[in-house]
Short mmCIF file of C-alpha atoms and ligand atoms in Angstrom, two decimals:
data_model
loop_
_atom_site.label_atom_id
_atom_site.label_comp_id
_atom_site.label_asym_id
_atom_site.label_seq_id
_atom_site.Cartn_x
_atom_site.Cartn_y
_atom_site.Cartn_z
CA UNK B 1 209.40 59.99 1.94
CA UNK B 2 209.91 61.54 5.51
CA UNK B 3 212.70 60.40 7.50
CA UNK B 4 211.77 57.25 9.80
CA UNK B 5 213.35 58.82 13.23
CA UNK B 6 211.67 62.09 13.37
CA UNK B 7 209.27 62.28 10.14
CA UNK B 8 206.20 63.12 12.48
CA UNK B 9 206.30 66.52 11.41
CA UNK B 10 208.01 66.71 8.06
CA UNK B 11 205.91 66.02 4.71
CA UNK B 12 208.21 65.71 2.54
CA UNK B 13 212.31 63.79 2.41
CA UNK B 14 215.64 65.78 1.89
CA UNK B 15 217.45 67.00 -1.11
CA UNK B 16 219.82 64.59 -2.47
CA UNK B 17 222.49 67.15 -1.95
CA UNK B 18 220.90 67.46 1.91
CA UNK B 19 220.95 64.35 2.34
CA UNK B 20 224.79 64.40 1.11
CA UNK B 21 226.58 66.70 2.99
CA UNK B 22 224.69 65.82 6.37
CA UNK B 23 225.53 62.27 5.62
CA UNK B 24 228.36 60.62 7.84
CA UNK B 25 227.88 56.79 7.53
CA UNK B 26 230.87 56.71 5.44
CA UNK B 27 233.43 57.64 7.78
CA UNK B 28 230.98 56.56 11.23
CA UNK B 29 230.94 52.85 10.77
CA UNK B 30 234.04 52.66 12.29
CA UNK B 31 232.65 53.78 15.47
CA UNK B 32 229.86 50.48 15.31
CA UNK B 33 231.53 48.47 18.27
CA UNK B 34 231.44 51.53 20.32
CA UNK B 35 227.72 52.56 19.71
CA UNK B 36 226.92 48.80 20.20
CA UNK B 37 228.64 48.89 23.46
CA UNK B 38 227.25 52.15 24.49
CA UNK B 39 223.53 50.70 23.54
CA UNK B 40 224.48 47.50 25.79
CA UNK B 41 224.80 49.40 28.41
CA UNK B 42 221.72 51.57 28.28
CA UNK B 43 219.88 49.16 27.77
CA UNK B 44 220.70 47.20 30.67
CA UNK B 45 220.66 50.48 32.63
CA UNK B 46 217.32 50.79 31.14
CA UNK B 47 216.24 47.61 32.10
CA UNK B 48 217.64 47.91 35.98
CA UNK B 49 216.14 51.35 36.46
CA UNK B 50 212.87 49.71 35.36
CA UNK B 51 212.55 52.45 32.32
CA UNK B 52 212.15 49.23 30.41
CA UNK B 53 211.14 45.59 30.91
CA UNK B 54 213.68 42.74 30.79
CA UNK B 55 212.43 41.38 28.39
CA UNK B 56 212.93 44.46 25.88
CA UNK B 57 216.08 44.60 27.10
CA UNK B 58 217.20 41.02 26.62
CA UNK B 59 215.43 41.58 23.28
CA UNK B 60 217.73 44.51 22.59
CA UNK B 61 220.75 42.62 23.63
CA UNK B 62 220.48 39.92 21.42
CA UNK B 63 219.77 42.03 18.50
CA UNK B 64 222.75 44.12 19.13
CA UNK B 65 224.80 41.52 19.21
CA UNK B 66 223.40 40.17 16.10
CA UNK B 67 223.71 43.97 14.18
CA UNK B 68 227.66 43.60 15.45
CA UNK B 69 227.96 40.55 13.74
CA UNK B 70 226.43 41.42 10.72
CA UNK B 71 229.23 44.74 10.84
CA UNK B 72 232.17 42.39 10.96
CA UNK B 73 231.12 40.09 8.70
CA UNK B 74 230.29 42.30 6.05
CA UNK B 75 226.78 42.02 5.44
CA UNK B 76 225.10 45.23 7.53
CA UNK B 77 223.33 47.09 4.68
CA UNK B 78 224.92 50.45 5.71
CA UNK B 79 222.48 53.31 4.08
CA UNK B 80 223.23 56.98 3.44
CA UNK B 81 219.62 57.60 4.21
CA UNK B 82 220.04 56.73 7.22
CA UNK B 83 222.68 59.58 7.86
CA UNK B 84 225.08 57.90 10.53
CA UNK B 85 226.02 54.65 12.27
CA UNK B 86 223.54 55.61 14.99
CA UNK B 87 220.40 55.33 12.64
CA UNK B 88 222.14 52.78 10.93
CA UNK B 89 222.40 50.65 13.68
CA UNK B 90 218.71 51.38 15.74
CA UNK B 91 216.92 51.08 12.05
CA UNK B 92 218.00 47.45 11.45
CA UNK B 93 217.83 47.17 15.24
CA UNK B 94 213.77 47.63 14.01
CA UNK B 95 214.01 44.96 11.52
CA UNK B 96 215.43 42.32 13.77
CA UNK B 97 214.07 42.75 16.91
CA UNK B 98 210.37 45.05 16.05
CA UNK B 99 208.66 47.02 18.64
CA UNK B 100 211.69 46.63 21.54
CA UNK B 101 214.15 48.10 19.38
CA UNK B 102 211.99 51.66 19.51
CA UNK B 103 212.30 51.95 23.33
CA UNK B 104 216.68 51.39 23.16
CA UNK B 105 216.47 55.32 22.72
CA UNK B 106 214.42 56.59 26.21
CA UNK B 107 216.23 59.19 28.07
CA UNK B 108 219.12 59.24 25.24
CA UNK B 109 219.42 61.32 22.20
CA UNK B 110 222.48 61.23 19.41
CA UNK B 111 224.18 64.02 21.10
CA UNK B 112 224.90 62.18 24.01
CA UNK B 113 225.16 59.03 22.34
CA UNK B 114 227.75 60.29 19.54
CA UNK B 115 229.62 62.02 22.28
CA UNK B 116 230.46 58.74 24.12
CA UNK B 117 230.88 56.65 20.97
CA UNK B 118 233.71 58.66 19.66
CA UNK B 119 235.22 58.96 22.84
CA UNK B 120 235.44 55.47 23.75
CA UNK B 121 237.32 55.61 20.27
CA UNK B 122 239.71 58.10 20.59
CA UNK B 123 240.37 57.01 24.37
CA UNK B 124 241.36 53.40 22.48
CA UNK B 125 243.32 55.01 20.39
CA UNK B 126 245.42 56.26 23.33
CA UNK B 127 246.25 52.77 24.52
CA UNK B 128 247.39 52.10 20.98
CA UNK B 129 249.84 55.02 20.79
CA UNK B 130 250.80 54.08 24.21
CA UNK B 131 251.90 50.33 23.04
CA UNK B 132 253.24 51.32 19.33
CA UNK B 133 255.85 53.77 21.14
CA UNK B 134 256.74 51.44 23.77
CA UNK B 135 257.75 49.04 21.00
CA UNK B 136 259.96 52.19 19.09
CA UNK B 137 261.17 52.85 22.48
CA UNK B 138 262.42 49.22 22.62
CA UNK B 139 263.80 49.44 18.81
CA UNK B 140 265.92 53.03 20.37
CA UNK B 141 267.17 51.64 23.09
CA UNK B 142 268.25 47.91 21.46
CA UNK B 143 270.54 50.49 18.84
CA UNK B 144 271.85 52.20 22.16
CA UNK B 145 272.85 49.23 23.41
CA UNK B 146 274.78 47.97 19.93
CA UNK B 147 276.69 51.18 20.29
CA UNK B 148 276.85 52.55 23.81
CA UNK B 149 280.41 53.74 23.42
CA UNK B 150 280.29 54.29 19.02
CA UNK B 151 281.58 57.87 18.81
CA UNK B 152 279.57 60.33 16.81
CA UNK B 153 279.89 63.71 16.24
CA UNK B 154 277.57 65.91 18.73
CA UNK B 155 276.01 68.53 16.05
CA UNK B 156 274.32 72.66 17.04
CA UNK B 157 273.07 74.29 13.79
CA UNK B 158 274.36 71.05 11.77
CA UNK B 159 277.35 72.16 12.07
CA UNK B 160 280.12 69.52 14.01
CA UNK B 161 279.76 70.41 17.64
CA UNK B 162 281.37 68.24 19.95
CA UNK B 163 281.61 64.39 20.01
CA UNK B 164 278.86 62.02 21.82
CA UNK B 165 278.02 58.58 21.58
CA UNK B 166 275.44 56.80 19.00
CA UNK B 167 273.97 55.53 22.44
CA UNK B 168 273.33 58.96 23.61
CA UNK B 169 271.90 59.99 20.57
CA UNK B 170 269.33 57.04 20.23
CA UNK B 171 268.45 57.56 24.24
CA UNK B 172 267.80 60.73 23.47
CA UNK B 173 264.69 59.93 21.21
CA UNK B 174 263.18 57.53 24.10
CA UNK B 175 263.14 60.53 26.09
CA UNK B 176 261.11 62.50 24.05
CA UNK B 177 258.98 59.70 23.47
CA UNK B 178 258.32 58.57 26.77
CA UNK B 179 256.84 61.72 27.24
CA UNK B 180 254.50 61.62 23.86
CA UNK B 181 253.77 58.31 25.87
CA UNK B 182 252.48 60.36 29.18
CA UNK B 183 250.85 63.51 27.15
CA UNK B 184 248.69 60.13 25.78
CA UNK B 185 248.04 58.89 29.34
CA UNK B 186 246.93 62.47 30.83
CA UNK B 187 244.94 62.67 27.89
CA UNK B 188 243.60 59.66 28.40
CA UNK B 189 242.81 60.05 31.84
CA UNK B 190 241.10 63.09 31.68
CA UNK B 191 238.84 61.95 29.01
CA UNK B 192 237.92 59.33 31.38
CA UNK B 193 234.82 60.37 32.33
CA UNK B 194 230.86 59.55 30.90
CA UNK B 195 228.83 61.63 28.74
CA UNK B 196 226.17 59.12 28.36
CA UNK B 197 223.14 60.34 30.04
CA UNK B 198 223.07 64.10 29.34
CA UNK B 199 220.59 63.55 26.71
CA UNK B 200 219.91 65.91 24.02
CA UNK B 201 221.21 68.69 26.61
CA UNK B 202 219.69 68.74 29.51
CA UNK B 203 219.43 65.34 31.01
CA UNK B 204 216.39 63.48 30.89
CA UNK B 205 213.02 63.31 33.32
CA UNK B 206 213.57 59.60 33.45
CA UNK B 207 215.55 58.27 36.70
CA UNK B 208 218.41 56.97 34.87
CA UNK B 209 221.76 55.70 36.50
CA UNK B 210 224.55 57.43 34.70
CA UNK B 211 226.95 55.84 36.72
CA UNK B 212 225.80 52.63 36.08
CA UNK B 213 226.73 53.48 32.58
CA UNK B 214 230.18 55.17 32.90
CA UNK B 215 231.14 51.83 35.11
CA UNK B 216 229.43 49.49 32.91
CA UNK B 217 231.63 51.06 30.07
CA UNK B 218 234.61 51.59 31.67
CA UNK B 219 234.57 55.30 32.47
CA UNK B 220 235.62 56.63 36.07
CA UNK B 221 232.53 58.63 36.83
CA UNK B 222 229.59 60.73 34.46
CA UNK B 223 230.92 63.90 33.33
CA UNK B 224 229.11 66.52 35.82
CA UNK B 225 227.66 68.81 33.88
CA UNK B 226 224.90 68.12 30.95
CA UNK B 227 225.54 71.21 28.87
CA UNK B 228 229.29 70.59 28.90
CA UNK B 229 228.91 66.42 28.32
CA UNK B 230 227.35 67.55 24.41
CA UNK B 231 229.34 70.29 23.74
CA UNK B 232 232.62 69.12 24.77
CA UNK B 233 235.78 67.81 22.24
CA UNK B 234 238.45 68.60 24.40
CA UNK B 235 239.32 65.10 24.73
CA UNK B 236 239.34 64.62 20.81
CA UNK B 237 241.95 67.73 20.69
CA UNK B 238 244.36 66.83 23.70
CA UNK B 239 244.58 63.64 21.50
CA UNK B 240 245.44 65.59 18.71
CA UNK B 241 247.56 67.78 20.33
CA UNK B 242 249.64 64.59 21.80
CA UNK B 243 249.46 63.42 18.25
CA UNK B 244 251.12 66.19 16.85
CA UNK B 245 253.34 66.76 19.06
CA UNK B 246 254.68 63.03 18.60
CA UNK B 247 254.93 63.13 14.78
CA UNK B 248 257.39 66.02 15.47
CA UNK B 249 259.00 64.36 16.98
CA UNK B 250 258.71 61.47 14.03
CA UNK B 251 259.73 63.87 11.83
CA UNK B 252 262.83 65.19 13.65
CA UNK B 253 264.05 61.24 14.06
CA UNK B 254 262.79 60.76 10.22
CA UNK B 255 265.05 63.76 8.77
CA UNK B 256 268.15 61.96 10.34
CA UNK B 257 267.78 59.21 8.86
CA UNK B 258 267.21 60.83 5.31
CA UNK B 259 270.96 62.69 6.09
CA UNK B 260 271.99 59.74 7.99
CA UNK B 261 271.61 57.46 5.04
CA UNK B 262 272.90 59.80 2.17
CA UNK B 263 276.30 59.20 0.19
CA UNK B 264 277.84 61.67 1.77
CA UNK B 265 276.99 60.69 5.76
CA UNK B 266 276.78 57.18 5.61
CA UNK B 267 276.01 57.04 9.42
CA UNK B 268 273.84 54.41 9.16
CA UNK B 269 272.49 51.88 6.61
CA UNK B 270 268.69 51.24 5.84
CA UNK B 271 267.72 47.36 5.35
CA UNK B 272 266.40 46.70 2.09
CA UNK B 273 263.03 46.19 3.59
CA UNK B 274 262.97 49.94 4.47
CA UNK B 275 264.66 51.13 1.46
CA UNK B 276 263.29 51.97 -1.91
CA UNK B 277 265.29 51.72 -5.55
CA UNK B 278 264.78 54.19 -8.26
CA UNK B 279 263.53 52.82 -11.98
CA UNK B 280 266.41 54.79 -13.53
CA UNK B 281 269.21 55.15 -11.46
CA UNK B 282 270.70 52.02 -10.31
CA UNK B 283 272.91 52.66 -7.43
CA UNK B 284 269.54 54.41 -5.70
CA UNK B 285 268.27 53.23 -1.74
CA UNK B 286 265.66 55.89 -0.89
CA UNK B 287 264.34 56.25 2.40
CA UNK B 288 260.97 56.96 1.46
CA UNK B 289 259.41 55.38 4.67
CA UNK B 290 261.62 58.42 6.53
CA UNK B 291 260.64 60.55 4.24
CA UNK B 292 256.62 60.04 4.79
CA UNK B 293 257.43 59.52 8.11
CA UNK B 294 258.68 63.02 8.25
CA UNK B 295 255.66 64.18 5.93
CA UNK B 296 252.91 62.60 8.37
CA UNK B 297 253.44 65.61 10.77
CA UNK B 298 251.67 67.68 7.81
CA UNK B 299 248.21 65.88 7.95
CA UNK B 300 248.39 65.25 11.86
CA UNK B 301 248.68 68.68 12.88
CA UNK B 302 246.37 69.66 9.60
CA UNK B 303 243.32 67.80 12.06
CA UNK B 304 244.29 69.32 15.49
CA UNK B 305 244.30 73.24 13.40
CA UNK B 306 240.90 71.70 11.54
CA UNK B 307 239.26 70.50 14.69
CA UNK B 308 240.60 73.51 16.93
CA UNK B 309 239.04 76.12 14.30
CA UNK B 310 235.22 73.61 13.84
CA UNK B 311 235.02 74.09 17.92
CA UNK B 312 236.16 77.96 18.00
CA UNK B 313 233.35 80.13 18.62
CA UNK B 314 230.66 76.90 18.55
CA UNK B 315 228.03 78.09 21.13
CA UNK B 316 226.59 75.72 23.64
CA UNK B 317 225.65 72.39 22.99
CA UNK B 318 225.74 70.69 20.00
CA UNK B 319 226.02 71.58 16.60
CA UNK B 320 226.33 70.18 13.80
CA UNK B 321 229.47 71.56 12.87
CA UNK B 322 230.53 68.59 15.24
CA UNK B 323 230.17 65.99 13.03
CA UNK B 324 233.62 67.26 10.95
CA UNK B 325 235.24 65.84 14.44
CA UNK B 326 235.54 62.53 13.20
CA UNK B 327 237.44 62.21 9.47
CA UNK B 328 240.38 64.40 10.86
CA UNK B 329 240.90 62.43 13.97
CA UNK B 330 240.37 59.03 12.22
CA UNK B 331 242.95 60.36 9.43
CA UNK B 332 245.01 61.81 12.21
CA UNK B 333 245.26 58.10 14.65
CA UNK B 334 245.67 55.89 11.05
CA UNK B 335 248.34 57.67 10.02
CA UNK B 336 250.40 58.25 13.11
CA UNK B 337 250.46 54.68 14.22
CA UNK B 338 251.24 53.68 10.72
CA UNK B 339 254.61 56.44 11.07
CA UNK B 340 254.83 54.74 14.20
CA UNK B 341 255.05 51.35 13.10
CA UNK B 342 257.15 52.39 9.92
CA UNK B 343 259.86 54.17 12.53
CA UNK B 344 259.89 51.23 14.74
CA UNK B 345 260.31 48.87 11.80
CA UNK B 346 263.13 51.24 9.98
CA UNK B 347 265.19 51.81 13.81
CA UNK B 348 265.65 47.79 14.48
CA UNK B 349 266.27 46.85 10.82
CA UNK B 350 268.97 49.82 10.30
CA UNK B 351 272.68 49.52 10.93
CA UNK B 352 274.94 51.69 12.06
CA UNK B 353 278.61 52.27 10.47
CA UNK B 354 280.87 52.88 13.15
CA UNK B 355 283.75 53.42 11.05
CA UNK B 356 281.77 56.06 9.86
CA UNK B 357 280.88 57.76 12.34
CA UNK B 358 284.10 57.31 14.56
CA UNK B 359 285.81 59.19 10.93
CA UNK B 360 282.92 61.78 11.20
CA UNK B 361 283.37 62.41 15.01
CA UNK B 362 287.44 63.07 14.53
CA UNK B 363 286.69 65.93 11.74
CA UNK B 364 285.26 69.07 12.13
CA UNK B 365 287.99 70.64 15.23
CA UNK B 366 285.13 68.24 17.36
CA UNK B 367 287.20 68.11 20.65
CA UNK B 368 288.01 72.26 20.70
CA UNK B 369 285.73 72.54 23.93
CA UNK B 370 287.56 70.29 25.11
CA UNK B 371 291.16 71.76 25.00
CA UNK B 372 289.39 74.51 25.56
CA UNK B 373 288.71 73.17 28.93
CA UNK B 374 292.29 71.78 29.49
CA UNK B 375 293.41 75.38 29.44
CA UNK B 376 291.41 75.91 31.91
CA UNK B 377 292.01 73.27 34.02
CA UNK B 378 295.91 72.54 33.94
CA UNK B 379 297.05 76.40 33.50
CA UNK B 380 294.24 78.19 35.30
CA UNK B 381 293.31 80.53 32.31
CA UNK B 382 289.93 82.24 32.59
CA UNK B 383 287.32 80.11 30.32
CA UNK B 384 286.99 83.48 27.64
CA UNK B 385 290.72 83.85 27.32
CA UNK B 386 291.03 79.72 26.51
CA UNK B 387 288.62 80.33 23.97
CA UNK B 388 289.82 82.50 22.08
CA UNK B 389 293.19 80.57 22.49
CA UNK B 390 292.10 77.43 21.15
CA UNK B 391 290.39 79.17 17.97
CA UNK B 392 293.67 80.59 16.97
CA UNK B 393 294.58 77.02 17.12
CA UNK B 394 291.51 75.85 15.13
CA UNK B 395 292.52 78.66 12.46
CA UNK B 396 295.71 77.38 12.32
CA UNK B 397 294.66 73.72 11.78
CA UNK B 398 292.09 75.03 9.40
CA UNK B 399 295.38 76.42 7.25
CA UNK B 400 297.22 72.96 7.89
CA UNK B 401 294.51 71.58 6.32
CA UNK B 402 294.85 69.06 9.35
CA UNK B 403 292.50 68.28 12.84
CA UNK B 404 293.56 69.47 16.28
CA UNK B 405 295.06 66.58 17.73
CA UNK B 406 297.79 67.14 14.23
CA UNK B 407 299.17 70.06 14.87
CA UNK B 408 302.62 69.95 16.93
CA UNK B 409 303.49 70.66 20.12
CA UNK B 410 305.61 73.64 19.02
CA UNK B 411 302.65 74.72 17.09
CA UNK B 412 300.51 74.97 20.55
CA UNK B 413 303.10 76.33 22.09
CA UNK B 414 303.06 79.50 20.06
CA UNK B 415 299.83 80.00 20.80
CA UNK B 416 300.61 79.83 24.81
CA UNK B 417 304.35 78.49 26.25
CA UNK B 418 302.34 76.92 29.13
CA UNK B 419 300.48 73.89 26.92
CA UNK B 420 301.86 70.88 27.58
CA UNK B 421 302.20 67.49 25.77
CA UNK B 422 299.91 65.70 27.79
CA UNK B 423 297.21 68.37 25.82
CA UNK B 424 297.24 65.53 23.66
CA UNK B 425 295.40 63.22 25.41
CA UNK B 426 292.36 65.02 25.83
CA UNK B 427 291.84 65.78 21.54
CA UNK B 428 291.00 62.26 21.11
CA UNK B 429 287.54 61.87 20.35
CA UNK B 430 286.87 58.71 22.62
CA UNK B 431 288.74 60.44 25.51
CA UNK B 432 286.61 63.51 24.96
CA UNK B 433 282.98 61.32 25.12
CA UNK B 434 284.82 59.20 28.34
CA UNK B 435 285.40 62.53 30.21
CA UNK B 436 281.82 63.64 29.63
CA UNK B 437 280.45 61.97 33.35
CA UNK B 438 278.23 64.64 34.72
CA UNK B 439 274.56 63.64 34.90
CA UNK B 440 272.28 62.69 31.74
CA UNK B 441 276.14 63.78 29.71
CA UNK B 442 277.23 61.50 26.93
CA UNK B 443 280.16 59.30 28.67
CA UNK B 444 279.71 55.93 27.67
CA UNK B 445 278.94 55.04 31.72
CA UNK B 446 276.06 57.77 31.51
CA UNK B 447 274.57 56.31 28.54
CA UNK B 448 274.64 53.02 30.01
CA UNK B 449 272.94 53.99 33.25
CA UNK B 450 269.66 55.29 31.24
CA UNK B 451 269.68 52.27 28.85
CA UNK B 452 269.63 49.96 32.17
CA UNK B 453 266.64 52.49 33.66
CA UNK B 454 265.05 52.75 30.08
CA UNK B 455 265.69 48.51 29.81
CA UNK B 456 263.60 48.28 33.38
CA UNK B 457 261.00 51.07 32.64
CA UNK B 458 260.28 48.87 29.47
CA UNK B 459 260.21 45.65 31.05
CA UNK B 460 263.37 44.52 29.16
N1 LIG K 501 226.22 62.09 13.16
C1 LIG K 501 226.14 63.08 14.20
C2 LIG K 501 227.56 63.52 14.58
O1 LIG K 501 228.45 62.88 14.21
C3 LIG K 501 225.48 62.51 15.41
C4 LIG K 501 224.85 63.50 16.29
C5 LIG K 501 223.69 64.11 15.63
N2 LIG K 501 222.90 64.88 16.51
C6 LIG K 501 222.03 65.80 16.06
N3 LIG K 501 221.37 66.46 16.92
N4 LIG K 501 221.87 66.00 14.79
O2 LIG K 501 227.75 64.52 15.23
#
């Protein structure tokens, strides 16, 4: 039989196969609080305006709010015939309410209608990211705190660099995501705006208020331009965008803690809530949560590529090419707060060695810059010529079979009669970190000044 909405001119229904692939009530539901708010408040726009009567739009009301409840409770007969949660939604609107329920849809269409539903969406989704990374910002900066002044080794290409503090290290990751944390908020603040009202494309010849609407639904102000209100996903790919530019930064954090973990690191130790055992080999703790943490990035930037190539080359408005906005994004926002979650979860449970990493820190010629810059310093030797001092001394060491602060003084000494004992004092890997004090460096007095901004910023 013809479809309900617009069968006027069709004689016949779709293909079951039509009716398949242009079918998105299975993924859509989860946008029914939004369309029911977006309804509310077109209705009562509606209703003020005097498009409609009061009483159609009190009718309306109440049967929205019973079609919510029948949503969260379980009972809505959702129906693939019906295509998408907007039918869904006005259709049983019909059967509870009759004859009102058929004027909800003056001076609207679905293109408008879908374009503010999934926005009010991905706009909450925002806030969420915005309060899941405050909480892993809080799980950073309580391990920075633990270990302010734990020495670490400083790494460039993996490869032992110079030593810096576990503090450092840790503050370093609630940097990067404070600003996943304000790519979120621009995002969120430019998406701020109202599509509701622009109608199928054009606006509408009834004298609606569309600010009304955006206020009534928390938008700043109607998105100016009709055309552009349809047509637009921008604010569905700067989420994205922020998205996957945070799971990189997951991932980055997540492969870490896979070396940070391992047998032969042993930086830090996952809690057994966070670790996983193997069926066959006994002495096992996987870090699987890292490890799909790290993966996540794959299917999070998978939807921003997806929903950047649907929207190339769409022209003006709508399309239905649109509709694949939706699974990717909802995939997308599911799965990074759930890495979220997982990361913050993993960080606060973990413990670091500092044994470990004090051992780690000493090895690997860590404090070279620093004699290096000694050289420098006490006996006024251009920085190029100390260099290539202190490697001879790193190649010697490296024969020794010993670290830097090891060899003798004699031994310096043939590499320049000017060193001095007192060289000694700077090879120590705590000394080196303590001596670090320039601005945002890894001293121990550094890293506490950002946790103590960081602990304010975060209401701590
Ligand atoms: N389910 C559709 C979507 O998600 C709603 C908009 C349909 N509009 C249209 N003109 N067919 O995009």
């Amino acid at each position: 039989s013809a479809n309900s909405m617009w069968g006027g001119r069709f004689a016949a229904g779709p293909d079951a196969i039509m009716e398949a692939i242009n079918a998105s009530i299975g993924y859509d539901q989860r946008l029914a609080p939004q369309d029911i708010a977006g309804s509310r408040a077109h209705a009562a726009m509606l209703a003020a305006t005097g498009i409609i009567t009061d009483n159609d739009a009190d009718a309306i009301r109440e049967g929205l709010l019973t079609v919510l409840s029948e949503i969260e409770t379980g009972s809505f007969p959702f129906s693939t015939a019906l295509e998408d949660i907007h039918m869904n939604v006005e259709a049983r609107l019909k059967e509870l309410i009759g004859e009102p329920a058929g004027r909800l849809h003056t001076a609207r269409s679905r293109n408008d209608q879908v374009a503010v539903d999934f926005r009010l969406w991905v706009r909450d989704q925002c806030d969420q990211a915005d309060e899941a990374l405050a909480a892993l910002q809080k799980a950073l900066l309580g391990q920075a705190e633990a270990g302010a002044d734990w020495v670490m080794p400083g790494f460039t290409h993996l490869q032992t660099a110079q030593p810096v503090t576990w503090g450092h290290h840790m503050m370093a990751y609630v940097e990067m995501f404070a600003r996943d944390r304000s790519r979120f908020a621009d995002a969120r603040a430019r998406m701020n705006t109202s599509p509701l009202g622009a109608a199928a494309l054009a606006g509408t010849t009834f004298p609606i208020d569309r600010a009304m609407t955006a206020e009534a639904l928390g938008f700043d102000r109607p998105m100016a331009n009709s055309l552009d209100a349809v047509a637009d996903r921008d604010f569905a790919l700067e989420f994205l965008a922020s998205a996957s530019i945070c799971a990189m930064h997951l991932s980055r954090l997540a492969e870490e803690l896979v070396i940070w973990s391992s047998a032969q690191f042993r930086f830090v130790k996952m809690s057994d809530k966070w670790s996983t055992g193997s069926s066959i080999m006994p002495q096992k703790r996987n870090p699987d949560a890292a490890e799909l943490i790290r993966a996540k990035i794959g299917r999070i930037f998978g939807a921003n590529v997806a929903l950047m190539t649907v929207m190339k080359g769409l022209p003006l408005t709508y399309s239905k090419d649109m509709q694949e906005d939706k699974e990717q994004t909802f995939d997308a926002a599911d799965n990074l707060m759930l890495a979220v979650a997982a990361m913050s979860g993993m960080v606060a449970d973990m413990t670091a060695n500092k044994d470990n990493l004090k051992t780690a820190a000493a090895s690997g010629f860590s404090t070279a810059t620093d004699l290096a810059d000694w050289l420098v310093r006490e006996l006024g030797l251009p920085f190029r010529e100390a260099h290539h001092v202190t490697g001879a001394l790193v190649a010697l060491a490296e024969d020794k079979g010993c670290d830097l602060p090891d060899l003798t003084l004699e031994d310096m000494q043939a590499e320049h009669a000017g060193i001095r004992a007192d060289v000694f004092d700077v090879l120590g890997v705590d000394n080196s970190v303590a001596s670090r004090t320039s601005f945002g460096g890894t001293a121990p007095d550094q890293v506490r000044a950002q946790i103590a901004h960081w602990a304010k910023l975060l209401d701590l």
